Amino acid sequence: MSQQYSSVELIGDETVRHFTMAVLLAALTAALSQISIPLPGTLPPFSLQPFGMFFAGLLLGPLWGGLALALYLLVGIAGVPVFSNGNAGLGYVLVGQGTGGFLVGFLVGTVVAGAVVHRGTTPRDRRTVSVPVQVTGLVAALVVVYAIGVPWLSAVTGLPLTRAAAVMAPFVPFDLLKLGIAVAIVEGGYLAVR
Amino acid sequence: MLTYRPGATVLHRLDPRGKLLVQFGLAIAVVAHPTVPWLAGTTLLGLVALAAARLSPLTVVRAYWVVFAVLAVAPLLAGVALGPPWFRVDPALRSLRLVARVVPVLFASAASLRTTSVRETRAAVQRLVPGKAGQLLGVGMALVVRLFPLVLADVREVRDAIRARGGQRRPAWERARLLVVRSLERTLGRSDRLGVALRARCFAWNPTLPPLTLERRDYPVLVLGVALALSPLV
């Protein structure tokens, strides 16, 4: 068996820190996709999935946050049951249930949120970013998610665009509430300073 | 739940890159040609893939039953009208035809899931994406697969702890905040420890990888994938 004896090129400390955070946020996105909080009456359950996108964008910026969501999608495509209801596979992302566009939207949304909040590929100290900028970034991310997800749903299911939008409309207020919770968590001193 | 099972079928021996390519090609083909002949042909292809993977179509339908149940609602939704005649058949049929495209794609995807290990897909991703980006994606995938059960257990533990303290009496947004804060704290703690562990083990840009080789039996699969992907141009 052949062996390699070339010199080892170590990965820098800063890169390792961002990389491990991206890996763990991908795992957290996967874990939060499996958990939802039941709401009273006929309301849809309160899904925690978008928090992965929010935190990846807020904490890691476009490059490393994008890596986190890309890892989440790739692991699901490779067959680990990380999508909601324990689904997996490339077919689920491309066509399954018509909601694949939202998964892809999470990836693009993270990049957009990260770009607005961090204004560059290197994550900057989030204490220097004002709350309105963070909120703007996350709202832009949500707009991107729906802009990709709704036409995708319409294309897969054959529902007219307006009807697909009407199907997804009840989720918008919940997503805005989640956005508020995410910013409150990051800004409200709940997390130890990192 | 559909997961990888070791085996000796033809699909197990195929290169993962070919299987990924066929799935993409199939999705492009069914989206580009929403006609009955194409639907029948691609569904047949999906069934052949399942047979080659020794997987019963019923198992696949059972595994994806939520997906199929949700999709079954779409034709009904498309047909409903806000005035007489209340239900229109044409849009419902059109929607049904579009929804049916999902079946071959899910069949092919299930066959691939059953016969491709995560490790192989990781190697394929790492080979397909060049340079350091590919390496980080490859190592990252392996780590996410390893850490996902731990993080999921963390989140479930936090949820149970909140419930044990009567958390279900609090408003939903507050429960979500508590759950997410604690889960994020634990996750970031794990990230720090993983970083230390990787650096202690000389985390490098040039590790040794398992070999992937395209053999003679892989070429027809690659040709099929390319042909399906290019079928909209014909």
Coordinates of C-alpha atoms in Angstrom, one line a residue, chain B:
Chain B
M1 CA -37.0 5.2 7.3
L2 CA -34.9 4.5 4.2
T3 CA -31.2 4.2 5.0
Y4 CA -28.1 2.6 3.5
R5 CA -27.8 -1.1 3.8
P6 CA -24.7 -2.9 2.9
G7 CA -25.2 -5.4 0.0
A8 CA -23.8 -6.8 -3.2
T9 CA -26.4 -5.5 -5.8
V10 CA -25.3 -3.9 -9.1
L11 CA -26.3 -0.5 -7.6
H12 CA -24.0 -1.0 -4.6
R13 CA -21.1 -1.5 -6.9
L14 CA -21.7 1.6 -9.0
D15 CA -19.7 4.8 -8.5
P16 CA -21.7 7.3 -6.3
R17 CA -21.0 10.2 -8.8
G18 CA -22.9 8.3 -11.5
K19 CA -25.9 7.7 -9.2
L20 CA -26.0 11.4 -8.2
L21 CA -25.8 12.4 -11.9
V22 CA -28.7 10.2 -12.8
Q23 CA -30.9 11.6 -10.0
F24 CA -30.2 15.2 -11.2
G25 CA -30.7 14.2 -14.8
L26 CA -34.0 12.5 -14.0
A27 CA -35.3 15.5 -12.1
I28 CA -34.4 17.8 -15.0
A29 CA -36.0 15.4 -17.5
V30 CA -39.3 15.1 -15.6
V31 CA -39.5 18.9 -15.1
A32 CA -38.8 19.6 -18.7
H33 CA -41.2 17.0 -20.1
P34 CA -44.4 16.8 -18.0
T35 CA -46.1 14.5 -20.6
V36 CA -47.6 11.1 -20.1
P37 CA -45.1 9.1 -22.2
W38 CA -42.1 10.7 -20.4
L39 CA -43.9 10.1 -17.0
A40 CA -44.4 6.4 -17.9
G41 CA -40.8 6.0 -19.1
T42 CA -39.2 7.7 -16.1
T43 CA -41.5 5.8 -13.7
L44 CA -40.4 2.6 -15.4
L45 CA -36.8 3.7 -14.9
G46 CA -37.4 4.4 -11.3
L47 CA -38.9 0.9 -10.8
V48 CA -35.9 -0.7 -12.6
A49 CA -33.6 1.2 -10.2
L50 CA -35.7 0.0 -7.2
A51 CA -35.5 -3.6 -8.5
A52 CA -31.8 -3.3 -9.0
A53 CA -31.5 -2.1 -5.4
R54 CA -33.7 -5.0 -4.3
L55 CA -36.1 -2.5 -2.8
S56 CA -39.9 -2.8 -3.0
P57 CA -41.9 0.2 -4.3
L58 CA -44.3 -0.3 -1.3
T59 CA -41.5 0.2 1.2
V60 CA -40.6 3.4 -0.6
V61 CA -44.2 4.6 -0.5
R62 CA -44.4 3.7 3.2
A63 CA -41.2 5.6 3.9
Y64 CA -42.3 8.7 2.1
W65 CA -46.0 8.5 3.0
V66 CA -46.1 12.0 4.5
V67 CA -44.7 13.4 1.3
F68 CA -47.2 11.5 -0.8
A69 CA -50.1 12.5 1.5
V70 CA -49.2 16.2 1.3
L71 CA -48.8 16.0 -2.5
A72 CA -52.1 14.2 -2.9
V73 CA -53.8 17.4 -1.5
A74 CA -52.3 19.6 -4.3
P75 CA -54.7 18.4 -7.1
L76 CA -57.7 19.0 -4.8
L77 CA -56.4 22.5 -3.9
A78 CA -55.8 23.3 -7.6
G79 CA -59.3 22.2 -8.6
V80 CA -61.2 24.1 -6.0
A81 CA -62.9 27.2 -7.3
L82 CA -64.5 30.1 -5.4
G83 CA -67.7 29.9 -7.3
P84 CA -69.8 27.5 -9.4
P85 CA -68.9 24.8 -10.4
W86 CA -66.8 24.8 -7.2
F87 CA -64.5 22.2 -8.5
R88 CA -62.8 22.4 -11.9
V89 CA -61.4 19.2 -13.4
D90 CA -58.8 20.6 -15.8
P91 CA -56.5 22.3 -13.3
A92 CA -56.8 19.4 -11.0
L93 CA -55.8 17.0 -13.7
R94 CA -52.9 19.2 -14.7
S95 CA -51.7 19.4 -11.1
L96 CA -52.1 15.6 -10.8
R97 CA -49.9 15.1 -13.8
L98 CA -47.3 17.5 -12.4
V99 CA -47.4 15.8 -8.9
A100 CA -47.0 12.4 -10.5
R101 CA -43.5 13.5 -11.7
V102 CA -42.4 13.3 -8.1
V103 CA -42.8 9.5 -8.1
P104 CA -39.9 8.5 -10.4
V105 CA -37.5 11.0 -8.8
L106 CA -38.3 9.7 -5.3
F107 CA -38.0 6.1 -6.5
A108 CA -34.5 6.7 -8.0
S109 CA -33.5 8.7 -4.9
A110 CA -34.7 5.8 -2.6
A111 CA -32.7 3.3 -4.7
S112 CA -29.6 5.5 -4.4
L113 CA -30.1 6.0 -0.6
R114 CA -30.4 2.3 0.0
T115 CA -27.2 1.5 -1.9
T116 CA -24.8 4.4 -1.3
S117 CA -23.1 4.9 2.1
V118 CA -22.7 8.4 3.5
R119 CA -18.9 7.8 3.2
E120 CA -19.1 7.2 -0.5
T121 CA -21.3 10.3 -1.1
R122 CA -18.8 12.3 1.0
A123 CA -15.9 11.0 -1.2
A124 CA -17.9 11.9 -4.3
V125 CA -18.6 15.5 -3.0
Q126 CA -14.9 15.9 -2.1
R127 CA -13.8 14.7 -5.6
L128 CA -16.4 16.8 -7.5
V129 CA -15.8 20.1 -5.6
P130 CA -12.2 21.1 -6.3
G131 CA -9.6 22.4 -3.8
K132 CA -10.0 23.4 -0.2
A133 CA -13.7 24.0 -0.5
G134 CA -14.2 20.3 -1.4
Q135 CA -12.0 19.2 1.5
L136 CA -13.9 21.3 4.0
L137 CA -17.3 20.0 2.6
G138 CA -16.0 16.4 2.8
V139 CA -14.7 16.6 6.3
G140 CA -17.7 18.7 7.4
M141 CA -20.1 16.1 6.1
A142 CA -18.4 13.4 8.0
L143 CA -18.4 15.5 11.2
V144 CA -22.1 16.5 10.9
V145 CA -23.1 12.9 10.4
R146 CA -21.2 12.0 13.6
L147 CA -22.4 15.0 15.6
F148 CA -26.1 15.2 14.5
P149 CA -27.3 12.5 17.0
L150 CA -25.5 14.2 19.8
V151 CA -26.9 17.6 19.1
L152 CA -30.4 16.1 18.6
A153 CA -30.1 14.4 22.0
D154 CA -29.0 17.7 23.5
V155 CA -32.1 19.5 22.0
R156 CA -34.4 16.7 23.2
E157 CA -32.9 16.8 26.7
V158 CA -33.5 20.5 26.9
R159 CA -37.0 20.1 25.7
D160 CA -37.7 17.4 28.3
A161 CA -36.1 19.5 31.0
I162 CA -38.4 22.5 30.1
R163 CA -41.4 20.2 30.1
A164 CA -40.4 18.6 33.5
R165 CA -40.5 22.2 35.0
G166 CA -44.1 22.8 33.7
G167 CA -42.8 24.7 30.6
Q168 CA -45.8 23.7 28.5
R169 CA -47.8 26.3 30.5
R170 CA -45.7 29.1 29.1
P171 CA -46.5 30.8 25.8
A172 CA -45.1 29.1 22.7
W173 CA -42.7 31.9 21.8
E174 CA -41.1 31.8 25.3
R175 CA -40.7 28.0 25.1
A176 CA -39.1 28.3 21.7
R177 CA -36.7 31.0 23.1
L178 CA -35.7 28.9 26.1
L179 CA -35.3 25.7 24.0
V180 CA -33.2 27.5 21.3
V181 CA -31.0 29.4 23.7
R182 CA -30.1 26.3 25.7
S183 CA -29.6 24.2 22.6
L184 CA -27.4 26.9 21.0
E185 CA -25.3 27.3 24.2
R186 CA -24.6 23.5 24.2
T187 CA -24.0 23.5 20.5
L188 CA -21.4 26.4 20.7
G189 CA -19.8 24.6 23.6
R190 CA -19.5 21.5 21.5
S191 CA -18.0 23.6 18.7
D192 CA -15.3 24.9 21.0
R193 CA -14.4 21.4 22.1
L194 CA -14.4 20.1 18.6
G195 CA -12.1 22.9 17.5
V196 CA -9.6 22.0 20.3
A197 CA -9.8 18.4 19.4
L198 CA -9.2 19.0 15.7
R199 CA -6.2 21.2 16.3
A200 CA -4.8 18.7 18.8
R201 CA -5.0 16.1 16.0
C202 CA -3.2 18.3 13.4
F203 CA -6.2 19.0 11.3
A204 CA -4.7 19.4 7.9
W205 CA -5.5 20.3 4.3
N206 CA -4.0 17.1 2.8
P207 CA -5.3 14.0 4.5
T208 CA -5.4 10.5 2.8
L209 CA -8.7 9.6 1.1
P210 CA -10.4 6.3 0.2
P211 CA -9.9 5.6 -3.5
L212 CA -12.8 6.1 -6.0
T213 CA -12.4 4.7 -9.5
L214 CA -14.8 4.8 -12.4
E215 CA -15.0 1.3 -13.9
R216 CA -16.5 0.0 -17.1
R217 CA -19.9 -0.6 -15.6
D218 CA -20.1 3.0 -14.4
Y219 CA -19.9 4.5 -17.9
P220 CA -23.5 3.6 -19.1
V221 CA -24.8 5.1 -15.9
L222 CA -22.9 8.4 -16.5
V223 CA -24.1 8.4 -20.1
L224 CA -27.7 7.9 -18.9
G225 CA -27.4 10.8 -16.4
V226 CA -26.0 13.1 -19.0
A227 CA -28.6 12.1 -21.6
L228 CA -31.5 12.7 -19.1
A229 CA -30.0 16.1 -18.1
L230 CA -29.7 17.2 -21.7
S231 CA -33.1 15.8 -22.8
P232 CA -34.8 19.3 -22.5
L233 CA -32.5 20.4 -25.4
V234 CA -33.7 17.7 -27.8

